[in-house]
Structures are given as C-alpha cells and as structure tokens.
C-alpha cells in the first residue's frame, strides 16, 4: 500500500498525461513554453484573481511574495508554529525575523487570538516592525481569513496565504489562494494538485506586485533577460511541469476533489469513536492534502506506526518538531511555554494513507487495522 499512490493516479490518467508530455517533447520548448502561460491563465481564472505567476517551487513562491513587499531587516513576519520549515525559512532568508504563533487544536491553523497577542507583544517591546503574517491552509482547510483580516488590517499587516496544501479548498464561495494580499501554492507531486517535479505559483490582484514578482523570478529582468533591474532569482516553471498540470487540472476539479472529500468521510465514520478525527469548520471546504488524526492520551504513536507498518500500512508524522525548536532559529530564543498546542500536536498527530484513488474498502481495512492496534 502507498501513502499517496501517484502510480495509481498516473495509471488512471495515463493517456492525458502522456499526450501533454509528448507535446512538449515535440515542440522542444522546455523553458517558458506556451503551456506555462496557458496554465497561469487557467489557474488565475479558477482561483478568481487577476494574476498567477508560476515559479520553480512553493518555497520560492513565498519568498517572491516577501520580496515584492520589500520585507527585510528590522521587519517581523508572524508564522504558525505547526507547519513546514519553509514558512519560517523564507522570512529569515530575506533578513526579517519570524515570530511563531501557536495554532488551533482542531484546525491546526494559526490561532487568531494568539496571533493578535503576538503582534501586540512585538509592538510593546519595540522588537522590530510588524510587516506581514503567513497564514497556512494546513492539510487542506483554509485558515480563518475573516478574523485574520480583521487583525491584519488593524495593525497594517500584509497577509501572505500559503496554500501549498490548500489549493482546491474554499471558505464559502471563495477559493483558496485568493485570501491573501498575495497567495502562493506548491505543485510538489504529493500536493492536492501536483506535477512530476517541483513547481509553484503566486496569486495576486495587484498589477504592481505581479510585475515585480515576474521580474524577480527571472533574475530581476527588465525589458529582456539581459536587462537586469533588480537582484532576483532563477525560479521559472519548466514547460514539462506546466503541461503535466494542464492535463491533471481538469481531473483534479471534476473528480479528485470530490473523491477526496468522500473518502475522508469514510475515514471519519470508521475512526471517530477511537481517536480524534479532522475537524472541518462549517462553511469550509478542504482539499484534503492529508488525513491526519490525533491520538488520545496513553496511545503510543511509535508502537502504532510499527504495528501499522507490519500490516503493510504506511503512516507519516506531520510535523514531529515545532518551528520554534528548529536549530536554525535558535538565535531567536523562543519560549517553549508559548506553544502548548503545537507541542502537543507534534507528539500526537499521525497521517494515514490518503489519495483520491483509494477505495472505501481500503479505508475500511486501514481503519480496522488501526482499531486493532489501539483497542
């Protein structure tokens, strides 16, 4: 059994994907081919924003956004403590200070009350200039953008939505990757919509920021690639990856999102009595990047993973180490007591095999094996 079965996904959609790849091979236009702009147009139309700028990966997408805002030395960016390292890494990479914020125990997304408290604390101490917040749509569910926007507007902060795991999700009628002043996503193969390598995208309604980001992504180019007006980076999406995404995108919309939600419902039905299952808030729609459970007190995660593995069932821990404990951020000397929820989650979460090509029978088998290990 695969944790996220990309082989099965490819087998189901082989004809469309092979045709898309072959078209690039036939044209021999591997960098910035027509498929790149076609993909940008389709993605911006789907999300509902004016601009989509593709790039090399989701980490670059986050950094490009911060660069467009001029975030740098002396600035502070607020980041959820329970997330992937890249969210804090890009802040430090542009010279700013990441201030980590504890998360909500049910949604795993940033705790808005603690976010506001952190902003006030930075202002009170005069420890940098609050500039932005990175709100992560963890495991597929959008963060609480209505409340985040209220705090951000009150203190003059930009909102950077990290929709790497949330693409395809929604809050009401508004789709993920449209909530931030700038939003980003990743097309890493295991993401809800993944390519066959690395890839990312930046979304915004601002003409000025879009122009800057396009320049920064290609060595700070001006009128041509040999006219360089900024210090940028090399972060272009390959044409092959764009072609793969163009082939997979309609399948993702028409089939995979619905199947993921259906299968998540089966998992919850079979498991909700023995462990804490994911909580999707009313009015929210998840793209289900992972199906992540929380073990209860006394349930041994290492033992459980070992027993599942012996039964041929893989599992993954997202994330075993809080951001504030990462060695790379040791100089900032965060107080471990400020992160009780994240600390607890890092000891108790476990992600189970999940992808839109599973069957209900497979979900039931995994659930029964899991129950057998716990009860």
Tab-separated table of C-alpha atoms in Angstrom:
chain	number	residue	atom	x	y	z
A	1	UNK	CA	0.000	0.000	0.000
A	2	UNK	CA	1.238	3.510	-0.856
A	3	UNK	CA	0.834	6.508	1.426
A	4	UNK	CA	-0.139	8.669	-1.565
A	5	UNK	CA	-0.366	6.448	-4.621
A	6	UNK	CA	0.934	8.520	-7.529
A	7	UNK	CA	1.425	5.365	-9.585
A	8	UNK	CA	-2.278	4.626	-9.409
A	9	UNK	CA	-3.124	8.228	-10.248
A	10	UNK	CA	-0.876	8.088	-13.320
A	11	UNK	CA	-2.351	4.759	-14.434
A	12	UNK	CA	-5.877	6.220	-14.318
A	13	UNK	CA	-4.888	9.324	-16.291
A	14	UNK	CA	-2.033	7.998	-18.410
A	15	UNK	CA	-3.433	8.964	-21.807
A	16	UNK	CA	-3.964	12.638	-20.951
A	17	UNK	CA	-0.623	12.997	-19.159
A	18	UNK	CA	1.419	11.187	-21.821
A	19	UNK	CA	-0.133	13.318	-24.550
A	20	UNK	CA	0.696	16.515	-22.669
A	21	UNK	CA	4.317	15.479	-22.097
A	22	UNK	CA	4.748	14.372	-25.711
A	23	UNK	CA	3.537	17.746	-26.976
A	24	UNK	CA	6.399	19.428	-25.119
A	25	UNK	CA	8.922	16.914	-26.424
A	26	UNK	CA	7.669	17.511	-29.961
A	27	UNK	CA	7.944	21.291	-29.654
A	28	UNK	CA	11.344	21.143	-27.883
A	29	UNK	CA	10.383	24.300	-25.981
A	30	UNK	CA	11.318	23.295	-22.460
A	31	UNK	CA	11.627	26.707	-20.807
A	32	UNK	CA	8.738	29.206	-20.753
A	33	UNK	CA	6.798	27.370	-23.450
A	34	UNK	CA	3.197	28.278	-24.254
A	35	UNK	CA	1.875	25.779	-21.695
A	36	UNK	CA	3.267	27.921	-18.874
A	37	UNK	CA	1.115	30.929	-19.739
A	38	UNK	CA	-1.870	28.706	-20.523
A	39	UNK	CA	-1.589	27.203	-17.056
A	40	UNK	CA	-1.312	30.632	-15.426
A	41	UNK	CA	-4.474	31.771	-17.165
A	42	UNK	CA	-6.420	28.664	-16.122
A	43	UNK	CA	-5.254	28.858	-12.524
A	44	UNK	CA	-5.967	32.577	-12.095
A	45	UNK	CA	-9.437	32.106	-13.573
A	46	UNK	CA	-10.165	29.168	-11.256
A	47	UNK	CA	-8.931	30.913	-8.112
A	48	UNK	CA	-10.597	34.189	-9.065
A	49	UNK	CA	-7.668	36.614	-9.050
A	50	UNK	CA	-6.132	38.846	-11.698
A	51	UNK	CA	-2.654	37.352	-11.785
A	52	UNK	CA	-0.993	33.964	-11.481
A	53	UNK	CA	2.789	33.808	-11.790
A	54	UNK	CA	4.243	30.308	-11.891
A	55	UNK	CA	7.665	29.624	-10.420
A	56	UNK	CA	10.055	26.807	-9.606
A	57	UNK	CA	8.583	25.682	-6.272
A	58	UNK	CA	6.366	26.652	-3.359
A	59	UNK	CA	9.238	27.944	-1.217
A	60	UNK	CA	10.330	30.373	-3.930
A	61	UNK	CA	6.706	31.472	-4.256
A	62	UNK	CA	6.658	32.532	-0.596
A	63	UNK	CA	9.989	34.324	-0.854
A	64	UNK	CA	8.971	36.135	-4.045
A	65	UNK	CA	5.916	37.498	-2.230
A	66	UNK	CA	8.025	38.824	0.641
A	67	UNK	CA	10.455	40.372	-1.841
A	68	UNK	CA	7.606	42.135	-3.637
A	69	UNK	CA	6.628	43.772	-0.334
A	70	UNK	CA	10.202	44.755	0.442
A	71	UNK	CA	10.250	42.707	3.664
A	72	UNK	CA	13.742	42.700	5.141
A	73	UNK	CA	15.999	43.541	8.054
A	74	UNK	CA	14.109	45.010	11.018
A	75	UNK	CA	10.762	43.577	9.909
A	76	UNK	CA	8.732	40.902	11.687
A	77	UNK	CA	6.599	38.259	9.987
A	78	UNK	CA	4.183	36.108	12.007
A	79	UNK	CA	4.166	32.402	11.149
A	80	UNK	CA	2.206	29.450	12.570
A	81	UNK	CA	4.409	27.246	14.728
A	82	UNK	CA	2.923	23.996	13.416
A	83	UNK	CA	3.868	23.935	9.753
A	84	UNK	CA	6.651	23.075	7.310
A	85	UNK	CA	10.036	24.733	7.769
A	86	UNK	CA	9.838	26.747	4.529
A	87	UNK	CA	7.382	29.248	6.026
A	88	UNK	CA	9.933	30.431	8.572
A	89	UNK	CA	12.910	29.845	6.313
A	90	UNK	CA	11.834	32.396	3.697
A	91	UNK	CA	11.331	35.052	6.372
A	92	UNK	CA	14.874	34.601	7.639
A	93	UNK	CA	16.182	34.380	4.071
A	94	UNK	CA	15.079	37.964	3.315
A	95	UNK	CA	16.607	39.186	6.580
A	96	UNK	CA	13.397	39.540	8.611
A	97	UNK	CA	12.512	37.901	11.928
A	98	UNK	CA	9.942	35.107	12.094
A	99	UNK	CA	7.698	35.232	15.157
A	100	UNK	CA	5.973	31.907	15.599
A	101	UNK	CA	2.377	31.691	16.786
A	102	UNK	CA	0.621	28.714	18.350
A	103	UNK	CA	-2.198	27.050	16.405
A	104	UNK	CA	-5.779	25.939	16.894
A	105	UNK	CA	-6.128	22.407	18.256
A	106	UNK	CA	-8.954	21.470	15.874
A	107	UNK	CA	-7.967	23.008	12.536
A	108	UNK	CA	-4.158	23.112	13.032
A	109	UNK	CA	-4.190	26.597	11.512
A	110	UNK	CA	-2.928	29.757	13.190
A	111	UNK	CA	-4.751	30.746	16.388
A	112	UNK	CA	-6.028	34.243	15.618
A	113	UNK	CA	-6.276	35.345	19.256
A	114	UNK	CA	-2.666	34.323	19.866
A	115	UNK	CA	-1.680	35.982	16.589
A	116	UNK	CA	-3.070	39.318	17.762
A	117	UNK	CA	-1.415	38.845	21.137
A	118	UNK	CA	1.933	38.262	19.399
A	119	UNK	CA	1.531	41.432	17.319
A	120	UNK	CA	0.809	43.495	20.433
A	121	UNK	CA	3.800	41.962	22.186
A	122	UNK	CA	6.188	42.857	19.354
A	123	UNK	CA	4.870	46.424	19.269
A	124	UNK	CA	5.129	46.764	23.055
A	125	UNK	CA	8.716	45.507	23.138
A	126	UNK	CA	9.726	47.504	20.050
A	127	UNK	CA	11.289	44.317	18.769
A	128	UNK	CA	11.007	45.003	15.045
A	129	UNK	CA	8.311	46.313	12.736
A	130	UNK	CA	5.280	44.003	12.238
A	131	UNK	CA	5.028	43.646	8.469
A	132	UNK	CA	3.103	40.516	7.480
A	133	UNK	CA	1.506	37.260	8.548
A	134	UNK	CA	1.882	33.949	6.722
A	135	UNK	CA	-1.390	32.049	7.128
A	136	UNK	CA	-1.094	28.383	6.188
A	137	UNK	CA	-4.021	26.305	4.896
A	138	UNK	CA	-2.773	23.203	6.658
A	139	UNK	CA	-3.795	19.734	5.495
A	140	UNK	CA	-6.255	21.281	3.006
A	141	UNK	CA	-8.509	23.521	5.119
A	142	UNK	CA	-8.252	27.309	4.694
A	143	UNK	CA	-7.271	29.334	7.733
A	144	UNK	CA	-9.782	31.673	9.403
A	145	UNK	CA	-9.234	34.540	6.984
A	146	UNK	CA	-12.192	36.623	8.131
A	147	UNK	CA	-10.639	37.024	11.585
A	148	UNK	CA	-7.068	37.137	10.293
A	149	UNK	CA	-8.034	40.011	8.008
A	150	UNK	CA	-9.510	41.969	10.899
A	151	UNK	CA	-6.265	41.732	12.870
A	152	UNK	CA	-4.056	42.366	9.848
A	153	UNK	CA	-5.992	45.475	8.834
A	154	UNK	CA	-5.974	46.817	12.394
A	155	UNK	CA	-2.186	46.655	12.596
A	156	UNK	CA	-1.348	47.353	8.962
A	157	UNK	CA	-0.031	43.896	8.080
A	158	UNK	CA	0.086	42.135	4.727
A	159	UNK	CA	-1.495	38.679	4.542
A	160	UNK	CA	0.502	36.025	2.715
A	161	UNK	CA	-1.610	32.908	2.210
A	162	UNK	CA	0.388	29.703	1.970
A	163	UNK	CA	-1.993	27.470	0.048
A	164	UNK	CA	0.573	24.742	-0.655
A	165	UNK	CA	-1.706	22.168	0.964
A	166	UNK	CA	-4.927	24.090	0.484
A	167	UNK	CA	-5.289	24.523	-3.274
A	168	UNK	CA	-8.802	23.419	-4.162
A	169	UNK	CA	-10.193	24.259	-0.737
A	170	UNK	CA	-12.673	27.047	-0.105
A	171	UNK	CA	-14.290	29.246	2.516
A	172	UNK	CA	-17.852	29.874	1.468
A	173	UNK	CA	-17.829	30.774	-2.218
A	174	UNK	CA	-14.215	31.988	-2.165
A	175	UNK	CA	-11.459	29.621	-3.188
A	176	UNK	CA	-8.124	29.037	-1.521
A	177	UNK	CA	-5.211	31.073	-2.913
A	178	UNK	CA	-7.425	34.162	-3.162
A	179	UNK	CA	-7.485	35.145	0.531
A	180	UNK	CA	-4.100	36.793	0.851
A	181	UNK	CA	-2.886	40.128	-0.418
A	182	UNK	CA	-0.577	37.661	-2.114
A	183	UNK	CA	-1.219	33.913	-2.041
A	184	UNK	CA	1.005	31.020	-3.036
A	185	UNK	CA	0.832	27.312	-3.678
A	186	UNK	CA	3.092	24.358	-4.363
A	187	UNK	CA	2.787	21.683	-7.035
A	188	UNK	CA	5.120	19.211	-5.325
A	189	UNK	CA	3.973	15.761	-6.540
A	190	UNK	CA	2.223	14.804	-3.289
A	191	UNK	CA	0.213	18.040	-3.009
A	192	UNK	CA	-3.518	18.055	-3.848
A	193	UNK	CA	-2.631	19.216	-7.373
A	194	UNK	CA	0.893	18.026	-8.079
A	195	UNK	CA	3.232	17.962	-11.039
A	196	UNK	CA	6.078	15.492	-11.706
A	197	UNK	CA	8.845	17.501	-10.111
A	198	UNK	CA	8.900	20.839	-8.347
A	199	UNK	CA	6.615	23.734	-9.180
A	200	UNK	CA	4.847	26.643	-7.530
A	201	UNK	CA	2.666	29.664	-8.187
A	202	UNK	CA	1.957	33.133	-6.817
A	203	UNK	CA	-1.505	34.735	-6.950
A	204	UNK	CA	-2.413	38.393	-6.536
A	205	UNK	CA	-4.817	41.077	-7.737
A	206	UNK	CA	-2.080	43.735	-7.709
A	207	UNK	CA	-0.676	44.669	-11.106
A	208	UNK	CA	2.404	46.214	-9.500
A	209	UNK	CA	3.247	43.230	-7.326
A	210	UNK	CA	2.659	40.825	-10.206
A	211	UNK	CA	5.081	42.781	-12.383
A	212	UNK	CA	7.714	42.768	-9.636
A	213	UNK	CA	7.305	39.042	-8.987
A	214	UNK	CA	7.630	38.185	-12.684
A	215	UNK	CA	10.860	40.168	-12.742
A	216	UNK	CA	12.283	38.734	-9.517
A	217	UNK	CA	11.560	35.180	-10.708
A	218	UNK	CA	13.795	35.660	-13.767
A	219	UNK	CA	16.943	37.264	-12.335
A	220	UNK	CA	15.272	40.650	-11.825
A	221	UNK	CA	14.865	41.155	-15.557
A	222	UNK	CA	13.676	44.358	-17.175
A	223	UNK	CA	12.841	44.535	-20.869
A	224	UNK	CA	14.759	41.328	-21.556
A	225	UNK	CA	16.655	38.662	-19.643
A	226	UNK	CA	19.868	40.593	-20.336
A	227	UNK	CA	18.421	43.801	-18.889
A	228	UNK	CA	18.533	43.236	-15.148
A	229	UNK	CA	16.963	45.913	-12.968
A	230	UNK	CA	16.663	44.005	-9.649
A	231	UNK	CA	18.523	41.331	-7.753
A	232	UNK	CA	16.225	38.380	-8.272
A	233	UNK	CA	16.463	34.601	-8.548
A	234	UNK	CA	16.131	31.859	-11.127
A	235	UNK	CA	12.649	30.481	-10.454
A	236	UNK	CA	10.860	29.534	-13.649
A	237	UNK	CA	8.421	26.675	-14.035
A	238	UNK	CA	9.535	24.152	-16.645
A	239	UNK	CA	7.230	23.711	-19.619
A	240	UNK	CA	7.022	19.972	-18.935
A	241	UNK	CA	5.654	20.598	-15.453
A	242	UNK	CA	3.133	23.106	-16.784
A	243	UNK	CA	1.974	20.566	-19.374
A	244	UNK	CA	1.514	17.880	-16.729
A	245	UNK	CA	-0.514	20.281	-14.586
A	246	UNK	CA	-2.676	21.309	-17.535
A	247	UNK	CA	-3.514	17.645	-18.093
A	248	UNK	CA	-4.200	16.942	-14.420
A	249	UNK	CA	-6.049	20.153	-13.548
A	250	UNK	CA	-9.492	19.317	-15.021
A	251	UNK	CA	-9.299	15.845	-13.478
A	252	UNK	CA	-8.470	17.436	-10.134
A	253	UNK	CA	-11.510	19.722	-10.315
A	254	UNK	CA	-14.013	17.289	-11.790
A	255	UNK	CA	-13.064	14.128	-9.921
A	256	UNK	CA	-10.287	14.208	-7.359
A	257	UNK	CA	-11.598	16.908	-5.019
A	258	UNK	CA	-14.942	15.195	-4.695
A	259	UNK	CA	-13.395	11.758	-4.217
A	260	UNK	CA	-11.044	13.079	-1.541
A	261	UNK	CA	-13.941	14.514	0.438
A	262	UNK	CA	-15.941	11.300	0.051
A	263	UNK	CA	-13.048	9.135	1.268
A	264	UNK	CA	-12.319	11.481	4.172
A	265	UNK	CA	-15.931	10.998	5.209
A	266	UNK	CA	-15.445	7.217	5.297
A	267	UNK	CA	-12.314	7.539	7.424
A	268	UNK	CA	-14.138	9.767	9.885
A	269	UNK	CA	-17.113	7.416	10.076
A	270	UNK	CA	-14.899	4.441	10.905
A	271	UNK	CA	-12.500	6.191	13.297
A	272	UNK	CA	-14.296	8.970	15.153
A	273	UNK	CA	-15.089	6.747	18.138
A	274	UNK	CA	-11.484	5.783	18.907
A	275	UNK	CA	-9.308	8.792	18.041
A	276	UNK	CA	-9.721	12.483	17.256
A	277	UNK	CA	-10.539	12.841	13.578
A	278	UNK	CA	-10.063	16.019	11.494
A	279	UNK	CA	-12.465	18.896	12.143
A	280	UNK	CA	-13.735	20.820	9.120
A	281	UNK	CA	-15.450	24.015	10.231
A	282	UNK	CA	-18.898	24.899	8.950
A	283	UNK	CA	-18.703	26.771	5.661
A	284	UNK	CA	-15.209	25.447	4.894
A	285	UNK	CA	-14.247	23.015	2.128
A	286	UNK	CA	-10.998	21.050	2.404
A	287	UNK	CA	-8.845	19.752	-0.420
A	288	UNK	CA	-7.527	17.076	1.977
A	289	UNK	CA	-3.801	17.198	1.410
A	290	UNK	CA	-3.580	14.643	4.228
A	291	UNK	CA	-5.918	12.789	6.543
A	292	UNK	CA	-4.433	13.491	9.958
A	293	UNK	CA	-5.654	12.030	13.214
A	294	UNK	CA	-4.755	12.936	16.815
A	295	UNK	CA	-4.016	10.146	19.227
A	296	UNK	CA	-5.504	10.345	22.675
A	297	UNK	CA	-3.601	10.283	25.964
A	298	UNK	CA	-1.950	6.952	26.513
A	299	UNK	CA	-1.958	5.920	22.845
A	300	UNK	CA	1.650	5.189	21.816
A	301	UNK	CA	2.390	6.652	18.363
A	302	UNK	CA	5.677	4.819	17.800
A	303	UNK	CA	4.084	1.498	18.674
A	304	UNK	CA	1.081	2.277	16.488
A	305	UNK	CA	3.257	3.170	13.497
A	306	UNK	CA	5.273	-0.012	14.000
A	307	UNK	CA	2.182	-2.183	14.089
A	308	UNK	CA	0.662	-0.480	11.048
A	309	UNK	CA	3.911	-0.968	9.135
A	310	UNK	CA	3.903	-4.666	9.992
A	311	UNK	CA	0.429	-4.777	8.452
A	312	UNK	CA	1.690	-3.113	5.268
A	313	UNK	CA	0.201	0.298	6.100
A	314	UNK	CA	2.491	3.347	5.892
A	315	UNK	CA	1.963	6.445	8.016
A	316	UNK	CA	3.684	9.818	8.318
A	317	UNK	CA	4.083	12.365	11.114
A	318	UNK	CA	3.471	15.966	10.015
A	319	UNK	CA	5.258	17.515	11.939
A	320	UNK	CA	7.487	15.926	14.610
A	321	UNK	CA	9.289	19.138	15.592
A	322	UNK	CA	7.794	22.599	16.208
A	323	UNK	CA	9.169	25.541	14.268
A	324	UNK	CA	10.307	27.296	17.444
A	325	UNK	CA	12.532	24.329	18.348
A	326	UNK	CA	14.303	24.163	14.990
A	327	UNK	CA	18.069	24.655	15.412
A	328	UNK	CA	18.127	27.129	12.519
A	329	UNK	CA	16.027	29.551	14.619
A	330	UNK	CA	17.903	29.067	17.910
A	331	UNK	CA	19.242	32.645	17.868
A	332	UNK	CA	15.702	33.998	18.406
A	333	UNK	CA	15.325	32.182	21.754
A	334	UNK	CA	11.594	31.415	21.673
A	335	UNK	CA	9.836	30.447	24.910
A	336	UNK	CA	8.653	26.837	24.683
A	337	UNK	CA	5.784	27.624	27.058
A	338	UNK	CA	4.202	29.879	24.411
A	339	UNK	CA	3.328	26.879	22.231
A	340	UNK	CA	1.333	24.322	24.261
A	341	UNK	CA	-0.945	23.251	21.391
A	342	UNK	CA	1.840	22.850	18.843
A	343	UNK	CA	3.993	20.949	21.328
A	344	UNK	CA	1.125	18.555	21.995
A	345	UNK	CA	0.292	18.107	18.307
A	346	UNK	CA	3.872	17.247	17.438
A	347	UNK	CA	3.595	14.347	19.887
A	348	UNK	CA	0.135	13.130	18.890
A	349	UNK	CA	-0.659	13.632	15.178
A	350	UNK	CA	-0.447	10.862	12.617
A	351	UNK	CA	-1.318	10.997	8.924
A	352	UNK	CA	-2.816	7.916	7.287
A	353	UNK	CA	-2.661	6.771	3.648
A	354	UNK	CA	-4.848	9.062	1.615
A	355	UNK	CA	-5.415	9.895	-2.044
A	356	UNK	CA	-8.433	10.230	-4.345
A	357	UNK	CA	-7.862	6.846	-5.983
A	358	UNK	CA	-8.343	4.812	-2.820
A	359	UNK	CA	-11.440	2.694	-2.373
A	360	UNK	CA	-13.821	2.630	0.553
A	361	UNK	CA	-12.712	-0.954	1.153
A	362	UNK	CA	-9.102	0.173	1.578
A	363	UNK	CA	-10.157	2.893	4.007
A	364	UNK	CA	-12.141	0.318	5.960
A	365	UNK	CA	-9.203	-2.106	6.077
A	366	UNK	CA	-6.830	0.612	7.336
A	367	UNK	CA	-9.374	1.717	9.904
A	368	UNK	CA	-9.932	-1.844	11.186
A	369	UNK	CA	-6.184	-2.464	11.458
A	370	UNK	CA	-5.799	0.834	13.304
A	371	UNK	CA	-8.581	-0.096	15.725
A	372	UNK	CA	-6.933	-3.474	16.292
A	373	UNK	CA	-3.692	-1.753	17.284
A	374	UNK	CA	-5.389	0.677	19.661
A	375	UNK	CA	-8.142	-1.327	21.330
